[in-house]
Coordinates of C-alpha atoms and ligand atoms in Angstrom, one line a residue:
X214 CA -0.2 0.4 -0.2
X215 CA 3.3 2.5 -0.3
X216 CA 1.8 5.4 -2.4
X217 CA 4.5 7.3 -4.6
X218 CA 5.0 11.8 -4.0
X219 CA 7.9 13.8 -4.7
X220 CA 6.1 16.1 -2.5
X221 CA 7.7 18.2 0.3
X222 CA 6.9 15.2 2.9
X223 CA 8.8 12.2 1.2
X224 CA 8.8 10.2 4.4
X225 CA 6.7 7.0 3.4
X226 CA 8.5 7.1 -0.3
X227 CA 11.5 5.7 2.5
X228 CA 10.4 2.2 3.1
X229 CA 11.0 -0.8 2.4
X230 CA 9.2 -1.0 -0.6
X231 CA 10.2 1.7 -3.0
X232 CA 13.6 1.5 -1.2
X233 CA 14.2 -2.1 -2.7
X234 CA 11.9 -1.7 -6.0
X235 CA 15.4 -1.1 -8.0
X236 CA 15.5 -4.2 -9.5
X237 CA 11.8 -5.3 -9.3
X238 CA 8.7 -3.8 -10.7
X239 CA 6.7 -2.8 -7.9
X240 CA 2.9 -0.7 -8.0
X241 CA 2.5 2.3 -5.8
X242 CA -0.8 4.6 -5.2
X243 CA -2.1 7.6 -5.9
X244 CA -2.3 9.9 -2.9
X245 CA -5.4 11.0 -3.4
X246 CA -6.7 6.7 -4.4
X247 CA -7.7 6.6 -0.8
X248 CA -11.0 7.9 1.8
X249 CA -9.6 9.9 4.2
X250 CA -12.6 8.8 6.1
X251 CA -12.0 4.7 6.1
X252 CA -9.0 4.7 4.4
X253 CA -10.2 2.4 1.6
X254 CA -9.6 2.4 -2.1
X255 CA -11.9 4.3 -4.4
X256 CA -10.9 3.8 -7.3
X257 CA -10.5 0.5 -9.2
X258 CA -6.6 -0.6 -9.4
X259 CA -6.0 0.4 -12.8
X260 CA -7.1 3.8 -11.9
X261 CA -5.9 3.8 -8.6
X262 CA -1.7 3.1 -9.7
X263 CA 0.7 6.3 -9.6
X264 CA 3.4 4.4 -11.2
X265 CA 4.8 1.0 -11.8
X266 CA 8.5 1.2 -11.2
X267 CA 11.9 0.4 -11.0
X268 CA 13.5 -2.4 -13.3
X269 CA 11.2 -2.4 -16.6
X270 CA 14.0 -2.3 -18.6
X271 CA 15.2 -5.2 -17.2
X272 CA 12.7 -7.5 -16.2
X273 CA 9.1 -6.1 -19.2
X274 CA 10.1 -7.3 -22.6
X275 CA 7.8 -5.0 -24.2
X276 CA 9.8 -2.1 -22.0
X277 CA 13.1 -3.3 -22.6
X278 CA 13.1 -3.7 -25.9
X279 CA 11.6 0.4 -26.1
X280 CA 14.8 1.1 -23.9
X281 CA 17.7 -0.6 -26.0
X282 CA 16.8 1.1 -29.0
X283 CA 19.6 2.1 -32.0
X284 CA 17.6 4.7 -31.8
X285 CA 18.2 6.0 -28.1
X286 CA 22.1 5.1 -28.9
X287 CA 22.0 7.3 -31.4
X288 CA 21.0 9.9 -29.0
X289 CA 23.5 9.1 -26.3
X290 CA 26.2 8.9 -28.3
X291 CA 25.3 12.5 -30.4
X292 CA 24.6 14.4 -27.0
X293 CA 28.4 12.7 -25.3
X294 CA 27.4 10.1 -23.5
X295 CA 30.8 7.4 -23.1
X296 CA 29.3 4.7 -21.2
X297 CA 25.3 5.7 -20.7
X298 CA 23.3 3.4 -18.1
X299 CA 19.8 2.8 -17.7
X300 CA 19.1 2.8 -13.8
X301 CA 15.0 3.0 -13.9
X302 CA 12.4 2.9 -15.3
X303 CA 8.8 3.9 -15.0
X304 CA 5.4 3.9 -16.4
X305 CA 4.4 7.2 -14.6
X306 CA 0.0 7.0 -14.6
X307 CA -1.4 10.7 -14.0
X308 CA -5.2 8.6 -13.0
X309 CA -8.1 10.5 -14.1
X310 CA -9.4 12.8 -11.3
X311 CA -6.6 12.2 -8.9
X312 CA -3.6 12.2 -10.5
X313 CA -0.9 13.8 -8.0
X314 CA 1.0 17.1 -9.0
X315 CA 4.9 17.1 -9.4
X316 CA 6.2 20.3 -7.7
X317 CA 9.4 21.7 -9.6
X318 CA 12.8 19.3 -9.2
X319 CA 15.3 18.4 -11.3
X320 CA 15.8 15.0 -12.0
X321 CA 19.3 15.2 -11.3
X322 CA 18.4 15.4 -7.6
X323 CA 17.2 12.3 -7.3
X324 CA 19.7 10.5 -9.8
X325 CA 23.1 12.3 -8.7
X326 CA 26.8 11.6 -9.9
X327 CA 29.4 13.5 -9.6
X328 CA 29.3 15.2 -11.7
X329 CA 25.5 15.7 -12.9
X330 CA 24.9 13.8 -16.0
X331 CA 21.1 12.2 -15.7
X332 CA 18.9 12.7 -18.6
X333 CA 15.4 11.8 -18.4
X334 CA 13.9 9.7 -22.0
X335 CA 9.9 10.3 -21.3
X336 CA 8.3 9.0 -24.1
X337 CA 3.9 9.5 -24.4
X338 CA 2.0 6.8 -24.7
X339 CA -1.0 9.3 -24.5
X340 CA -1.4 13.1 -25.7
X341 CA -0.1 15.0 -22.6
X342 CA -2.9 18.2 -22.0
X343 CA -3.4 20.7 -20.4
X344 CA -6.3 18.8 -18.5
X345 CA -4.7 16.0 -18.5
X346 CA -1.2 17.6 -16.6
X347 CA 1.1 18.0 -19.3
X348 CA 4.8 18.8 -17.9
X349 CA 5.8 22.3 -18.2
X350 CA 10.0 23.2 -18.8
X351 CA 11.4 26.2 -17.5
X352 CA 12.8 26.9 -20.2
X353 CA 17.2 27.2 -20.4
X354 CA 17.8 26.6 -16.0
X355 CA 19.1 23.5 -16.7
X356 CA 22.1 26.4 -17.6
X357 CA 21.6 28.2 -14.4
X358 CA 19.9 25.7 -11.8
X359 CA 22.9 23.5 -10.2
X360 CA 21.7 21.1 -8.5
X361 CA 21.8 21.9 -5.0
X362 CA 19.9 19.2 -3.2
X363 CA 19.9 15.3 -3.4
X364 CA 17.8 12.4 -2.4
X365 CA 19.8 9.9 0.2
X366 CA 19.1 6.8 1.4
X367 CA 19.3 8.7 5.5
X368 CA 21.3 6.9 8.1
X369 CA 18.6 5.4 10.9
X370 CA 16.6 4.8 7.8
X371 CA 14.4 6.0 5.3
X372 CA 15.3 9.1 3.0
X373 CA 16.2 12.7 2.9
X374 CA 17.6 15.9 1.4
X375 CA 20.8 16.9 1.5
X376 CA 23.6 19.0 0.3
X377 CA 25.4 18.4 -2.3
X378 CA 28.5 18.8 -2.4
X379 CA 31.1 17.5 -5.4
X380 CA 29.8 19.2 -8.8
X381 CA 26.0 21.0 -9.4
X382 CA 26.1 21.1 -13.4
X383 CA 27.9 18.6 -15.7
X384 CA 31.3 19.4 -16.9
X385 CA 31.2 20.9 -20.8
X386 CA 28.1 22.5 -19.1
X387 CA 28.4 26.5 -20.0
X388 CA 26.4 27.5 -17.5
X389 CA 24.6 31.1 -16.7
X390 CA 23.9 33.7 -13.6
X391 CA 21.2 32.1 -11.8
X392 CA 18.4 33.7 -11.4
X393 CA 17.6 36.5 -8.8
X394 CA 14.9 35.5 -6.4
X395 CA 14.5 32.1 -8.0
X396 CA 11.3 32.5 -10.2
X397 CA 11.7 30.9 -13.2
X398 CA 9.2 30.4 -15.9
X399 CA 7.5 27.7 -16.6
X400 CA 6.3 26.6 -20.1
X401 CA 3.7 24.7 -20.9
X402 CA 4.7 20.5 -22.9
X403 CA 1.8 20.1 -24.4
X404 CA 2.6 16.1 -27.3
X405 CA 1.3 14.2 -28.9
X406 CA 1.3 10.5 -27.9
X407 CA 4.4 8.5 -29.0
X408 CA 6.4 11.6 -28.6
X409 CA 10.1 11.3 -27.5
X410 CA 11.2 13.7 -24.5
X411 CA 14.6 14.4 -23.4
X412 CA 15.1 16.2 -20.4
X413 CA 19.1 17.2 -19.2
X414 CA 18.7 15.8 -14.8
X415 CA 19.3 19.9 -14.5
X416 CA 16.3 21.0 -16.6
X417 CA 13.4 22.2 -13.6
X418 CA 10.1 21.0 -15.0
X419 CA 7.0 20.5 -13.2
X420 CA 3.0 18.8 -13.9
X421 CA -0.2 19.7 -12.3
X422 CA -3.0 17.5 -10.7
X423 CA -5.0 15.8 -13.5
X424 CA -8.1 17.1 -12.7
X425 CA -9.7 15.3 -15.9
X426 CA -11.2 12.6 -17.0
X427 CA -8.3 11.0 -19.3
X428 CA -4.9 9.3 -18.0
X429 CA -2.0 10.8 -18.9
X430 CA 0.5 7.1 -19.2
X431 CA 4.0 7.8 -20.4
X432 CA 6.9 5.8 -19.6
X433 CA 10.1 7.5 -19.4
X434 CA 13.3 6.0 -18.5
X435 CA 16.7 7.7 -17.4
X436 CA 20.5 7.6 -18.3
X437 CA 24.0 8.4 -16.5
X438 CA 27.4 8.4 -17.3
X439 CA 28.7 5.1 -16.2
X440 CA 32.1 6.9 -15.7
X441 CA 30.8 9.0 -13.2
X442 CA 31.0 8.6 -9.5
X443 CA 27.5 6.7 -8.3
X444 CA 27.6 7.0 -5.0
X445 CA 26.4 4.6 -2.1
X446 CA 24.1 7.5 -0.2
X447 CA 22.0 7.2 -3.7
X448 CA 18.2 6.1 -2.8
X449 CA 19.1 4.3 -5.8
X450 CA 21.7 1.2 -5.6
X451 CA 23.2 -0.3 -8.7
X452 CA 21.5 -4.1 -9.0
X453 CA 24.4 -6.7 -8.5
X454 CA 25.9 -6.8 -11.8
X455 CA 25.7 -3.0 -12.1
X456 CA 23.6 -0.3 -13.9
X457 CA 22.1 -1.7 -17.2
X458 CA 24.3 -0.6 -20.4
X459 CA 22.6 1.4 -23.4
X460 CA 24.9 -1.0 -26.0
X461 CA 27.7 -2.8 -25.1
X462 CA 30.9 -1.0 -27.3
Ligands
FE2_1095 FE1 11.2 14.5 -13.1

């Protein structure tokens, strides 16, 4: 009965079911799928799941096929990866009426390497619209927003955020001044089903609640540079065989 939230309160994403999901396919509920009075599900199960993760790219044949493609290999080469490793994959459901809001964040906060290298491959499985809670992006923010905090396993158990002590921008990135007051302007990213969106790990993005009658299913996986430092503070720890190479060189 683990619910998923990237929101301000993160205590419930510190449980064992979440922390050991890196090499499994597990299901996380929408926070609003439960009655506050009785604690019972208010939706059928297939309309109550927020996301499914985090090892679809190895354990689910169709998602494995959709991840390790020649196109994705060429993209990682073109954007400068030397040894791209797929470290997690998810289906995000954004269910009708209860699909949760995701506050502004940078993916490298959750998948920190030193220096940062995470890139999200985000594939719309349905049209993503304003009504069903499409993503919004702060254009160019990857050049001016350092990764200041990272999501880690806390010593006494559970998870929390801690200051980034290593690099806060990728090595070769041309960095600009931070926006005064930290106020970024977000632009809607409505896209058609089938669209691939690449999300730089420093880019600020968010999405609003889905109050519409339509779901907004997407598939996403993330790559990091295999040659960069990935330490044992990260919430997501590699399986025994290490994170999956996107291709054998
Ligand atoms: Fe994200």
